[in-house]
Tab-separated table of C-alpha atoms in Angstrom:
chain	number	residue	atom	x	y	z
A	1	UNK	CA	-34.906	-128.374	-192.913
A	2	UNK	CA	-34.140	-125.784	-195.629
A	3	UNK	CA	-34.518	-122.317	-193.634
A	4	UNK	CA	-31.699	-121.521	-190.867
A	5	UNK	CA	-32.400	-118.406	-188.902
A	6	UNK	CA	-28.986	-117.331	-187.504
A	7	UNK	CA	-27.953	-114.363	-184.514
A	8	UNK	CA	-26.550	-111.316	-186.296
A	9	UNK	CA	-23.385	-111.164	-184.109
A	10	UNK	CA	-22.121	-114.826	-183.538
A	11	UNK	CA	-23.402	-116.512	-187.059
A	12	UNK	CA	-24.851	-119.408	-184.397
A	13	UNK	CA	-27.990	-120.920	-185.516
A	14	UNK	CA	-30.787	-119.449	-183.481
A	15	UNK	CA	-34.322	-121.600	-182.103
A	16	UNK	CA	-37.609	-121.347	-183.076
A	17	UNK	CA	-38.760	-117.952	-182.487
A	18	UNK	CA	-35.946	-115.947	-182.221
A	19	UNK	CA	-35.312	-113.225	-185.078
A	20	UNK	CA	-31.878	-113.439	-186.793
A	21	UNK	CA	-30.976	-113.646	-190.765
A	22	UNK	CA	-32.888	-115.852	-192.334
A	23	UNK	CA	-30.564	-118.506	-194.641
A	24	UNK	CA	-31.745	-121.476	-197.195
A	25	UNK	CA	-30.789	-124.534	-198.611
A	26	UNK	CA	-31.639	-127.157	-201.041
A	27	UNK	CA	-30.344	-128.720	-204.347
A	28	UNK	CA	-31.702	-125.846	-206.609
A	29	UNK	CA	-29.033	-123.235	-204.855
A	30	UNK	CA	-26.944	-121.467	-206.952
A	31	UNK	CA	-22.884	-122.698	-206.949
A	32	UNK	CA	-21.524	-119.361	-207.390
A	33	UNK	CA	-21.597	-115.754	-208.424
A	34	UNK	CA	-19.909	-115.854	-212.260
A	35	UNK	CA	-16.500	-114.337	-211.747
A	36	UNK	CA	-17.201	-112.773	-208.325
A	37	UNK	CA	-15.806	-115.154	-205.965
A	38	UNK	CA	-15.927	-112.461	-203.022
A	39	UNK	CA	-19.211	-112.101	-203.536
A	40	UNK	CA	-20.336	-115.719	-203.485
A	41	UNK	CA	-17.785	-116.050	-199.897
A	42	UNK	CA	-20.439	-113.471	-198.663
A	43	UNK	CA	-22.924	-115.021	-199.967
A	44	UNK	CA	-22.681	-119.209	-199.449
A	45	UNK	CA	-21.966	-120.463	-195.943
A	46	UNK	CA	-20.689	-124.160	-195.584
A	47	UNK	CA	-21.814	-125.235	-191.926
A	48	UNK	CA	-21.729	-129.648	-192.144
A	49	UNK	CA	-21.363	-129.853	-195.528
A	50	UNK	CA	-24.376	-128.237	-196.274
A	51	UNK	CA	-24.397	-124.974	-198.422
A	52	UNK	CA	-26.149	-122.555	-197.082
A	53	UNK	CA	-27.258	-118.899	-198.881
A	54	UNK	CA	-27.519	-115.521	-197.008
A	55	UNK	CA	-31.203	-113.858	-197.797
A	56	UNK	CA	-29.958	-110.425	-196.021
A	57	UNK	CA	-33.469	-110.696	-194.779
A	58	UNK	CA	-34.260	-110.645	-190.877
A	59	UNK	CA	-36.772	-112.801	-189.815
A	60	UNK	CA	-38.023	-115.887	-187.455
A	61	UNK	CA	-39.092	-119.110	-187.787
A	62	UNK	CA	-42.859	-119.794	-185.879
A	63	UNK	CA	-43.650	-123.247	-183.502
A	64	UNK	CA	-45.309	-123.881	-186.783
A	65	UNK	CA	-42.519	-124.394	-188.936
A	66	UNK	CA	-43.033	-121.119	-190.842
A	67	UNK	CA	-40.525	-118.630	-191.535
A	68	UNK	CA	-41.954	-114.757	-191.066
A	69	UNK	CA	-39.746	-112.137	-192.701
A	70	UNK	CA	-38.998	-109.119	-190.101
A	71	UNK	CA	-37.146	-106.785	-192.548
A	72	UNK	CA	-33.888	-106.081	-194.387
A	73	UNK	CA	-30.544	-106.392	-192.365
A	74	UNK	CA	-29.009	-103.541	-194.535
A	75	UNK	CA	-31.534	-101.578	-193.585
A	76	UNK	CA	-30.586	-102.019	-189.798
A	77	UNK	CA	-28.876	-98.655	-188.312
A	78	UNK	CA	-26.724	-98.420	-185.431
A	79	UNK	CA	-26.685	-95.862	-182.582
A	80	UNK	CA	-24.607	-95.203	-179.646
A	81	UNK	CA	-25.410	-93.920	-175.909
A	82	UNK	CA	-22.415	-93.424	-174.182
A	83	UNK	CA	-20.051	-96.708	-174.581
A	84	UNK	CA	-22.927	-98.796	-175.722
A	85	UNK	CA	-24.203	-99.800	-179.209
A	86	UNK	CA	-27.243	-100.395	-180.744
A	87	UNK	CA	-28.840	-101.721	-183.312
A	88	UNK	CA	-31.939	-99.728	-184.398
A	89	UNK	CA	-34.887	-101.495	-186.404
A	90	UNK	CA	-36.316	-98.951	-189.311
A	91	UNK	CA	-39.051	-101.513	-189.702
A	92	UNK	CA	-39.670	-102.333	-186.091
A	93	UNK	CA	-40.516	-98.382	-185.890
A	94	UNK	CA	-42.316	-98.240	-189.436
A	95	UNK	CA	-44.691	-100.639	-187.477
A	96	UNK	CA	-45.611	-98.425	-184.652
A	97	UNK	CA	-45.591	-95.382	-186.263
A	98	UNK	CA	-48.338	-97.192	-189.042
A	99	UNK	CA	-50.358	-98.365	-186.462
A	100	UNK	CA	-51.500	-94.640	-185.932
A	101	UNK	CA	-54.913	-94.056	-187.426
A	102	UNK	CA	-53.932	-91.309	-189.431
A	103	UNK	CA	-50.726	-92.865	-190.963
A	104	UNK	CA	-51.238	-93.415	-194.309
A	105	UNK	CA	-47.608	-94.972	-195.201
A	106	UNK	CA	-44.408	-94.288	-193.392
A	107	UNK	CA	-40.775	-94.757	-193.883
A	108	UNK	CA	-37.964	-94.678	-191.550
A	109	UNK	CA	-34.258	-94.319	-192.804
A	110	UNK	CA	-31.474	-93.267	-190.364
A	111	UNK	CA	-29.083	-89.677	-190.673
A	112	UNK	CA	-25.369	-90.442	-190.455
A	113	UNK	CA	-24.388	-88.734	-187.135
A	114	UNK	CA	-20.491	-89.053	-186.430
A	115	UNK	CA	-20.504	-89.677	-182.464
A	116	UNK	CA	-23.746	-91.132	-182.187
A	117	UNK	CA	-24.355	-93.099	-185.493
A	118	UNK	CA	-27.683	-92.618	-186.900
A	119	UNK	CA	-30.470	-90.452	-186.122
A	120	UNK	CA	-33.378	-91.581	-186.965
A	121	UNK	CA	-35.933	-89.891	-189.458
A	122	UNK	CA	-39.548	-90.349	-190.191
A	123	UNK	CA	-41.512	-89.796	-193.537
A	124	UNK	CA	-44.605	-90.196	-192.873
A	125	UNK	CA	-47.848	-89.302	-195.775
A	126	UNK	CA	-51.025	-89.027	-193.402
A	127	UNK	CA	-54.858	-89.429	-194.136
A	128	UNK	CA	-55.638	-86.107	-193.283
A	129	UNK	CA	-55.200	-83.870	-189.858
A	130	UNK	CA	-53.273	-81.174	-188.325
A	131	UNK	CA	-49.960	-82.959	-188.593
A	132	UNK	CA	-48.161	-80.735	-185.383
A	133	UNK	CA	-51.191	-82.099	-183.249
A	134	UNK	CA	-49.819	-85.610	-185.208
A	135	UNK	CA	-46.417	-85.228	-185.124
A	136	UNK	CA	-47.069	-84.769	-180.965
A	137	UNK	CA	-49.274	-88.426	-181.036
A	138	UNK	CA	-46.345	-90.128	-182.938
A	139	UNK	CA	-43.854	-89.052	-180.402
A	140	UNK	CA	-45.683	-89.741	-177.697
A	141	UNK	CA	-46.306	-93.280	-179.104
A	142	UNK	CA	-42.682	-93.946	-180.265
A	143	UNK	CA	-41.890	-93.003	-176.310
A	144	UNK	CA	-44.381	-95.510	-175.027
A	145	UNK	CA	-43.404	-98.490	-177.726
A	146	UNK	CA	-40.121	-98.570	-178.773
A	147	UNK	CA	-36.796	-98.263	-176.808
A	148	UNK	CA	-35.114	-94.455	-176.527
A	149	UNK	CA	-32.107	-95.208	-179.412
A	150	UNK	CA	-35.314	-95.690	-181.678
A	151	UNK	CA	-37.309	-92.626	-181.360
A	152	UNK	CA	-37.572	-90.520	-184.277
A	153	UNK	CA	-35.332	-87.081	-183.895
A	154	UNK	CA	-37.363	-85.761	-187.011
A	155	UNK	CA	-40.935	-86.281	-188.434
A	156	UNK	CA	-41.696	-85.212	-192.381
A	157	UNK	CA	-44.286	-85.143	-193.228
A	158	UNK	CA	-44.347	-85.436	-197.499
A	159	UNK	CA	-47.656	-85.521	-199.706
A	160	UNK	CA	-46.296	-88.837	-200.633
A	161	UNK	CA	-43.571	-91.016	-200.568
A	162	UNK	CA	-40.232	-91.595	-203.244
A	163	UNK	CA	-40.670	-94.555	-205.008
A	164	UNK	CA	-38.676	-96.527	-207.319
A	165	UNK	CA	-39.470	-97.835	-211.149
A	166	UNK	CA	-40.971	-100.791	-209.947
A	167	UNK	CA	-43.264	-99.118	-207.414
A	168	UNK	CA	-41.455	-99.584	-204.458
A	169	UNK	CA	-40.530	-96.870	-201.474
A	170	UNK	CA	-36.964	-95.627	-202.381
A	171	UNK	CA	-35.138	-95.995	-199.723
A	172	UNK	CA	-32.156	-94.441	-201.042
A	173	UNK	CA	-33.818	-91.089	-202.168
A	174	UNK	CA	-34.824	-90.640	-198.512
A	175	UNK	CA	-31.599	-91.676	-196.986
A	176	UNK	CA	-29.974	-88.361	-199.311
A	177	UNK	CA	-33.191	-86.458	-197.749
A	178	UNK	CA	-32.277	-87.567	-194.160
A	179	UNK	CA	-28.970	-86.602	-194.728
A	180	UNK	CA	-29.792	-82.738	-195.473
A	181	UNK	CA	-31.687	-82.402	-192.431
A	182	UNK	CA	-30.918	-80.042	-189.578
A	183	UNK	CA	-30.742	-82.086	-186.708
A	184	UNK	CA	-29.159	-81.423	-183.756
């Protein structure tokens, strides 16, 4: 078996069907990071003499012996309520907020709050539509589908969405956007 899906917290290997970070093996894996030996420690995980490399992607492995890939783990925010703390899934509320009919694309990134860790903030490029009337339908759907540390404090509502040279939604540009917001 060359895919390991492991828990976030304890490194254990997880079973079938349980989401963790996804690792692989086999005899074409790299040996090392040229002259960044801190890097490859990250990266390379010796578990029974097998070497093992870190994706950073979240994901599962089916009954079927396919591997699904949830998401990125550095793109996992935290929050706090009271004592506790949570993880919060951007892409776990990406999906929700897509599956409204007038979602056209959507990103989630997360605003560095001191106490409370990250808010989190929606960008969200619609079809078409009165986007208040919208913006109500999201929330109410975020409140039905996803636990409270994961509803959005803010909805944006952009023409469209950053995106890097190679086409891809820039993450980064909307994590310096999230952090100018006025939330309270």
């Amino acid at each position: 078996n060359n895919v390991m899906v492991c828990d976030l917290d304890t490194g254990e290997a997880l079973p079938t069907g349980q989401e963790g970070e996804i690792f692989f093996s086999g005899p074409s894996l790299m040996t090392e990071y040229f002259g960044h030996p801190e890097e490859t420690e990250n990266a390379i995980r010796m578990e029974n003499g097998v070497r093992w490399l870190r994706t950073g992607d979240l994901g599962y492995v089916s009954e079927d012996g396919s591997f699904h890939i949830t998401g990125r783990i550095k793109r996992i925010l935290w929050a706090t309520n009271g004592d506790v703390v949570y993880r919060v899934y951007p892409m776990a509320i990406e999906a929700v907020i897509s599956a409204h009919r007038a979602v056209k694309q959507c990103a989630v990134v997360g605003k560095p709050d001191g106490k409370r860790g990250y808010l989190v903030v929606a960008y969200v490029v619609l079809h078409g539509g009165d986007a208040s009337q919208i913006q109500a339908e999201l929330a109410d759907l975020c409140r039905r589908e996803l636990p409270e540390t994961s509803w959005p404090c803010v909805y944006r509502f952009p023409e469209a969405l950053p995106t890097t040279p190679a086409g891809k939604v820039d993450f980064r540009t909307l994590e310096r956007m999230a952090a100018e917001e006025d939330v309270k």
